[in-house]
Amino acid sequence: MTGLNPAHIAGLRRLSARAASSSSSTSSSSFPERNSLFSFSSVVDKVITQLHNSGVEVQPGLSDAEFARAEAEFGFVFPPDLRAILAAGMPIGAGFPDWRSNGARL
């Protein structure tokens, strides 16, 4: 843990301790079991439709390789909802980053 200040190290230790204690003490009644993943498909459809209705050009969605390149270049991971939208279609124009260009215009 070199490079971290003492406050960060202490915080990580507290989080680690909480995670370790909660995983052994949680009961199935505390957290409902999830049998499926949340689908963003209805939200994605509405967003893409709204973009089209607003006159925004929407290009084909980003591929997994394009997501990986952008995430590596900018050092973040797209949140699942935005990833679902950008996989369905990528809006182009003023106010929208061009995730396909190197050094995307943010």
Tab-separated table of N, CA and C in Angstrom:
chain	number	residue	atom	x	y	z
A	1	MET	N	0.823	-1.193	0.000
A	1	MET	CA	0.000	0.000	0.000
A	1	MET	C	0.861	1.249	0.000
A	2	THR	N	1.945	1.176	-0.701
A	2	THR	CA	2.800	2.351	-0.784
A	2	THR	C	2.117	3.408	-1.625
A	3	GLY	N	2.395	4.642	-1.308
A	3	GLY	CA	1.819	5.743	-2.056
A	3	GLY	C	0.497	6.242	-1.501
A	4	LEU	N	-0.064	5.523	-0.536
A	4	LEU	CA	-1.316	5.969	0.073
A	4	LEU	C	-1.006	6.641	1.401
A	5	ASN	N	-1.758	7.675	1.715
A	5	ASN	CA	-1.528	8.316	3.004
A	5	ASN	C	-2.201	7.498	4.104
A	6	PRO	N	-1.841	7.720	5.369
A	6	PRO	CA	-2.381	6.916	6.472
A	6	PRO	C	-3.906	6.923	6.556
A	7	ALA	N	-4.537	8.032	6.215
A	7	ALA	CA	-6.003	8.091	6.274
A	7	ALA	C	-6.634	7.145	5.256
A	8	HIS	N	-6.063	7.083	4.043
A	8	HIS	CA	-6.580	6.163	3.031
A	8	HIS	C	-6.393	4.719	3.472
A	9	ILE	N	-5.231	4.404	4.024
A	9	ILE	CA	-4.957	3.038	4.485
A	9	ILE	C	-5.936	2.644	5.579
A	10	ALA	N	-6.177	3.550	6.533
A	10	ALA	CA	-7.121	3.261	7.616
A	10	ALA	C	-8.528	3.044	7.063
A	11	GLY	N	-8.924	3.859	6.103
A	11	GLY	CA	-10.247	3.701	5.497
A	11	GLY	C	-10.393	2.373	4.778
A	12	LEU	N	-9.357	1.974	4.046
A	12	LEU	CA	-9.396	0.683	3.352
A	12	LEU	C	-9.483	-0.472	4.338
A	13	ARG	N	-8.771	-0.365	5.447
A	13	ARG	CA	-8.834	-1.426	6.467
A	13	ARG	C	-10.235	-1.519	7.070
A	14	ARG	N	-10.866	-0.356	7.330
A	14	ARG	CA	-12.230	-0.377	7.880
A	14	ARG	C	-13.206	-1.010	6.895
A	15	LEU	N	-13.098	-0.630	5.625
A	15	LEU	CA	-13.981	-1.215	4.610
A	15	LEU	C	-13.766	-2.716	4.496
A	16	SER	N	-12.514	-3.131	4.529
A	16	SER	CA	-12.201	-4.551	4.440
A	16	SER	C	-12.778	-5.304	5.630
A	17	ALA	N	-12.650	-4.729	6.827
A	17	ALA	CA	-13.187	-5.373	8.028
A	17	ALA	C	-14.708	-5.463	7.959
A	18	ARG	N	-15.359	-4.399	7.485
A	18	ARG	CA	-16.826	-4.426	7.356
A	18	ARG	C	-17.270	-5.479	6.349
A	19	ALA	N	-16.584	-5.537	5.237
A	19	ALA	CA	-16.943	-6.514	4.206
A	19	ALA	C	-16.774	-7.928	4.722
A	20	ALA	N	-15.696	-8.177	5.451
A	20	ALA	CA	-15.447	-9.517	5.978
A	20	ALA	C	-16.484	-9.889	7.020
A	21	SER	N	-16.862	-8.949	7.884
A	21	SER	CA	-17.830	-9.277	8.932
A	21	SER	C	-19.242	-9.390	8.384
A	22	SER	N	-19.597	-8.599	7.395
A	22	SER	CA	-20.963	-8.656	6.869
A	22	SER	C	-21.202	-9.907	6.044
A	23	SER	N	-20.179	-10.406	5.354
A	23	SER	CA	-20.393	-11.596	4.535
A	23	SER	C	-20.609	-12.832	5.384
A	24	SER	N	-20.055	-12.851	6.593
A	24	SER	CA	-20.232	-14.026	7.438
A	24	SER	C	-21.471	-13.923	8.312
A	25	SER	N	-22.002	-12.705	8.502
A	25	SER	CA	-23.129	-12.552	9.413
A	25	SER	C	-24.448	-12.243	8.728
A	26	THR	N	-24.473	-12.096	7.417
A	26	THR	CA	-25.732	-11.779	6.746
A	26	THR	C	-26.571	-13.033	6.595
A	27	SER	N	-27.831	-12.866	6.802
A	27	SER	CA	-28.740	-13.990	6.609
A	27	SER	C	-29.500	-13.785	5.317
A	28	SER	N	-30.079	-14.834	4.815
A	28	SER	CA	-30.807	-14.716	3.557
A	28	SER	C	-32.026	-13.819	3.698
A	29	SER	N	-32.528	-13.627	4.935
A	29	SER	CA	-33.680	-12.757	5.116
A	29	SER	C	-33.292	-11.280	5.076
A	30	SER	N	-32.006	-10.969	5.296
A	30	SER	CA	-31.560	-9.578	5.267
A	30	SER	C	-31.554	-9.017	3.855
A	31	PHE	N	-31.144	-9.844	2.904
A	31	PHE	CA	-31.037	-9.409	1.523
A	31	PHE	C	-31.820	-10.364	0.640
A	32	PRO	N	-32.766	-9.843	-0.128
A	32	PRO	CA	-33.512	-10.742	-1.009
A	32	PRO	C	-32.591	-11.322	-2.078
A	33	GLU	N	-32.832	-12.564	-2.425
A	33	GLU	CA	-32.031	-13.214	-3.451
A	33	GLU	C	-32.407	-12.655	-4.813
A	34	ARG	N	-31.397	-12.437	-5.641
A	34	ARG	CA	-31.638	-11.946	-6.995
A	34	ARG	C	-31.412	-13.094	-7.955
A	35	ASN	N	-32.400	-13.359	-8.763
A	35	ASN	CA	-32.297	-14.442	-9.725
A	35	ASN	C	-32.057	-13.960	-11.145
A	36	SER	N	-32.045	-12.664	-11.349
A	36	SER	CA	-31.830	-12.149	-12.699
A	36	SER	C	-31.157	-10.790	-12.629
A	37	LEU	N	-30.637	-10.369	-13.753
A	37	LEU	CA	-30.021	-9.058	-13.848
A	37	LEU	C	-31.062	-8.031	-14.256
A	38	PHE	N	-30.891	-6.812	-13.775
A	38	PHE	CA	-31.779	-5.730	-14.165
A	38	PHE	C	-31.537	-5.415	-15.633
A	39	SER	N	-32.594	-5.263	-16.378
A	39	SER	CA	-32.470	-4.948	-17.799
A	39	SER	C	-32.741	-3.465	-18.013
A	40	PHE	N	-31.864	-2.839	-18.766
A	40	PHE	CA	-32.031	-1.434	-19.099
A	40	PHE	C	-32.728	-1.255	-20.440
A	41	SER	N	-33.225	-2.328	-21.038
A	41	SER	CA	-33.727	-2.253	-22.414
A	41	SER	C	-34.851	-1.237	-22.591
A	42	SER	N	-35.795	-1.157	-21.664
A	42	SER	CA	-36.885	-0.192	-21.843
A	42	SER	C	-36.375	1.239	-21.712
A	43	VAL	N	-35.441	1.464	-20.797
A	43	VAL	CA	-34.855	2.796	-20.635
A	43	VAL	C	-34.046	3.161	-21.878
A	44	VAL	N	-33.265	2.208	-22.368
A	44	VAL	CA	-32.441	2.444	-23.560
A	44	VAL	C	-33.322	2.818	-24.746
A	45	ASP	N	-34.391	2.068	-24.954
A	45	ASP	CA	-35.305	2.363	-26.063
A	45	ASP	C	-35.863	3.781	-25.957
A	46	LYS	N	-36.246	4.185	-24.751
A	46	LYS	CA	-36.797	5.528	-24.551
A	46	LYS	C	-35.752	6.608	-24.818
A	47	VAL	N	-34.524	6.376	-24.355
A	47	VAL	CA	-33.462	7.368	-24.562
A	47	VAL	C	-33.146	7.521	-26.044
A	48	ILE	N	-32.980	6.398	-26.742
A	48	ILE	CA	-32.659	6.455	-28.175
A	48	ILE	C	-33.799	7.120	-28.949
A	49	THR	N	-35.035	6.786	-28.613
A	49	THR	CA	-36.197	7.409	-29.261
A	49	THR	C	-36.213	8.915	-29.013
A	50	GLN	N	-35.964	9.327	-27.774
A	50	GLN	CA	-35.948	10.757	-27.442
A	50	GLN	C	-34.843	11.488	-28.201
A	51	LEU	N	-33.679	10.852	-28.321
A	51	LEU	CA	-32.588	11.468	-29.082
A	51	LEU	C	-32.996	11.675	-30.538
A	52	HIS	N	-33.568	10.627	-31.147
A	52	HIS	CA	-34.034	10.741	-32.540
A	52	HIS	C	-35.089	11.838	-32.667
A	53	ASN	N	-36.062	11.851	-31.759
A	53	ASN	CA	-37.136	12.844	-31.806
A	53	ASN	C	-36.624	14.270	-31.603
A	54	SER	N	-35.479	14.401	-30.949
A	54	SER	CA	-34.884	15.720	-30.705
A	54	SER	C	-33.945	16.152	-31.821
A	55	GLY	N	-33.842	15.324	-32.862
A	55	GLY	CA	-32.997	15.670	-33.994
A	55	GLY	C	-31.520	15.364	-33.802
A	56	VAL	N	-31.194	14.551	-32.813
A	56	VAL	CA	-29.797	14.184	-32.569
A	56	VAL	C	-29.451	12.987	-33.440
A	57	GLU	N	-28.318	13.087	-34.145
A	57	GLU	CA	-27.853	11.946	-34.947
A	57	GLU	C	-27.376	10.848	-34.000
A	58	VAL	N	-27.801	9.622	-34.277
A	58	VAL	CA	-27.387	8.477	-33.465
A	58	VAL	C	-26.733	7.459	-34.388
A	59	GLN	N	-25.444	7.230	-34.177
A	59	GLN	CA	-24.700	6.240	-34.958
A	59	GLN	C	-24.863	4.861	-34.324
A	60	PRO	N	-24.447	3.805	-35.037
A	60	PRO	CA	-24.493	2.465	-34.437
A	60	PRO	C	-23.740	2.447	-33.106
A	61	GLY	N	-24.169	1.576	-32.215
A	61	GLY	CA	-23.594	1.507	-30.874
A	61	GLY	C	-22.140	1.083	-30.851
A	62	LEU	N	-21.499	1.347	-29.716
A	62	LEU	CA	-20.098	0.974	-29.531
A	62	LEU	C	-19.960	-0.537	-29.371
A	63	SER	N	-18.871	-1.068	-29.889
A	63	SER	CA	-18.565	-2.493	-29.734
A	63	SER	C	-17.831	-2.700	-28.409
A	64	ASP	N	-17.681	-3.956	-28.001
A	64	ASP	CA	-16.928	-4.255	-26.782
A	64	ASP	C	-15.497	-3.740	-26.888
A	65	ALA	N	-14.900	-3.863	-28.068
A	65	ALA	CA	-13.529	-3.378	-28.270
A	65	ALA	C	-13.461	-1.857	-28.123
A	66	GLU	N	-14.473	-1.149	-28.622
A	66	GLU	CA	-14.490	0.309	-28.502
A	66	GLU	C	-14.683	0.738	-27.049
A	67	PHE	N	-15.534	0.017	-26.310
A	67	PHE	CA	-15.682	0.304	-24.878
A	67	PHE	C	-14.353	0.095	-24.164
A	68	ALA	N	-13.688	-1.020	-24.450
A	68	ALA	CA	-12.415	-1.337	-23.789
A	68	ALA	C	-11.367	-0.266	-24.075
A	69	ARG	N	-11.287	0.211	-25.325
A	69	ARG	CA	-10.311	1.238	-25.673
A	69	ARG	C	-10.591	2.539	-24.928
A	70	ALA	N	-11.850	2.965	-24.917
A	70	ALA	CA	-12.205	4.217	-24.240
A	70	ALA	C	-11.958	4.111	-22.735
A	71	GLU	N	-12.328	2.980	-22.140
A	71	GLU	CA	-12.124	2.803	-20.704
A	71	GLU	C	-10.638	2.801	-20.357
A	72	ALA	N	-9.823	2.167	-21.189
A	72	ALA	CA	-8.377	2.147	-20.947
A	72	ALA	C	-7.778	3.540	-21.136
A	73	GLU	N	-8.231	4.245	-22.164
A	73	GLU	CA	-7.678	5.569	-22.456
A	73	GLU	C	-7.990	6.572	-21.358
A	74	PHE	N	-9.210	6.521	-20.824
A	74	PHE	CA	-9.620	7.522	-19.845
A	74	PHE	C	-9.577	7.030	-18.406
A	75	GLY	N	-9.296	5.747	-18.196
A	75	GLY	CA	-9.116	5.233	-16.842
A	75	GLY	C	-10.384	5.140	-16.017
A	76	PHE	N	-11.495	4.805	-16.638
A	76	PHE	CA	-12.743	4.594	-15.901
A	76	PHE	C	-13.527	3.482	-16.573
A	77	VAL	N	-14.559	3.022	-15.884
A	77	VAL	CA	-15.454	2.004	-16.437
A	77	VAL	C	-16.821	2.651	-16.615
A	78	PHE	N	-17.407	2.475	-17.792
A	78	PHE	CA	-18.743	3.018	-18.027
A	78	PHE	C	-19.731	2.374	-17.058
A	79	PRO	N	-20.623	3.163	-16.447
A	79	PRO	CA	-21.669	2.564	-15.615
A	79	PRO	C	-22.606	1.737	-16.496
A	80	PRO	N	-23.231	0.710	-15.918
A	80	PRO	CA	-24.048	-0.211	-16.724
A	80	PRO	C	-25.145	0.463	-17.546
A	81	ASP	N	-25.801	1.481	-16.994
A	81	ASP	CA	-26.884	2.124	-17.741
A	81	ASP	C	-26.357	2.886	-18.955
A	82	LEU	N	-25.273	3.640	-18.783
A	82	LEU	CA	-24.694	4.372	-19.914
A	82	LEU	C	-24.102	3.409	-20.932
A	83	ARG	N	-23.490	2.334	-20.452
A	83	ARG	CA	-22.933	1.324	-21.361
A	83	ARG	C	-24.045	0.736	-22.233
A	84	ALA	N	-25.203	0.450	-21.635
A	84	ALA	CA	-26.329	-0.111	-22.390
A	84	ALA	C	-26.812	0.871	-23.456
A	85	ILE	N	-26.879	2.147	-23.104
A	85	ILE	CA	-27.322	3.159	-24.072
A	85	ILE	C	-26.320	3.278	-25.212
A	86	LEU	N	-25.034	3.393	-24.876
A	86	LEU	CA	-24.013	3.562	-25.915
A	86	LEU	C	-23.819	2.306	-26.753
A	87	ALA	N	-24.176	1.149	-26.225
A	87	ALA	CA	-24.117	-0.085	-27.018
A	87	ALA	C	-25.253	-0.119	-28.034
A	88	ALA	N	-26.371	0.531	-27.705
A	88	ALA	CA	-27.517	0.564	-28.614
A	88	ALA	C	-27.365	1.644	-29.680
A	89	GLY	N	-26.733	2.746	-29.331
A	89	GLY	CA	-26.543	3.837	-30.271
A	89	GLY	C	-25.701	4.927	-29.650
A	90	MET	N	-24.855	5.543	-30.457
A	90	MET	CA	-23.974	6.590	-29.946
A	90	MET	C	-24.394	7.937	-30.521
A	91	PRO	N	-24.899	8.830	-29.647
A	91	PRO	CA	-25.294	10.150	-30.131
A	91	PRO	C	-24.076	10.952	-30.575
A	92	ILE	N	-24.245	11.692	-31.659
A	92	ILE	CA	-23.165	12.498	-32.230
A	92	ILE	C	-23.639	13.941	-32.305
A	93	GLY	N	-22.760	14.846	-31.982
A	93	GLY	CA	-23.083	16.261	-32.105
A	93	GLY	C	-22.612	17.043	-30.903
A	94	ALA	N	-22.958	18.324	-30.904
A	94	ALA	CA	-22.551	19.210	-29.815
A	94	ALA	C	-23.063	18.679	-28.482
A	95	GLY	N	-22.175	18.625	-27.512
A	95	GLY	CA	-22.551	18.170	-26.182
A	95	GLY	C	-22.366	16.688	-25.949
A	96	PHE	N	-22.012	15.931	-26.990
A	96	PHE	CA	-21.807	14.489	-26.855
A	96	PHE	C	-20.363	14.134	-27.180
A	97	PRO	N	-19.683	13.395	-26.296
A	97	PRO	CA	-18.311	12.980	-26.615
A	97	PRO	C	-18.300	11.985	-27.767
A	98	ASP	N	-17.274	12.080	-28.590
A	98	ASP	CA	-17.096	11.124	-29.680
A	98	ASP	C	-16.175	10.021	-29.169
A	99	TRP	N	-16.770	8.954	-28.647
A	99	TRP	CA	-16.003	7.878	-28.013
A	99	TRP	C	-15.189	7.071	-29.015
A	100	ARG	N	-15.445	7.248	-30.292
A	100	ARG	CA	-14.704	6.483	-31.305
A	100	ARG	C	-13.387	7.144	-31.699
A	101	SER	N	-13.245	8.428	-31.464
A	101	SER	CA	-12.003	9.095	-31.864
A	101	SER	C	-10.958	8.944	-30.764
A	102	ASN	N	-9.697	8.865	-31.174
A	102	ASN	CA	-8.626	8.841	-30.181
A	102	ASN	C	-8.596	10.193	-29.496
A	103	GLY	N	-8.476	10.175	-28.169
A	103	GLY	CA	-8.517	11.435	-27.435
A	103	GLY	C	-9.881	12.070	-27.569
A	104	ALA	N	-10.908	11.283	-27.278
A	104	ALA	CA	-12.297	11.726	-27.459
A	104	ALA	C	-12.497	13.155	-26.964
A	105	ARG	N	-13.272	13.884	-27.736
A	105	ARG	CA	-13.596	15.250	-27.323
A	105	ARG	C	-14.585	15.173	-26.184
A	106	LEU	N	-14.132	15.551	-25.002
A	106	LEU	CA	-15.023	15.532	-23.850
A	106	LEU	C	-15.466	16.922	-23.618
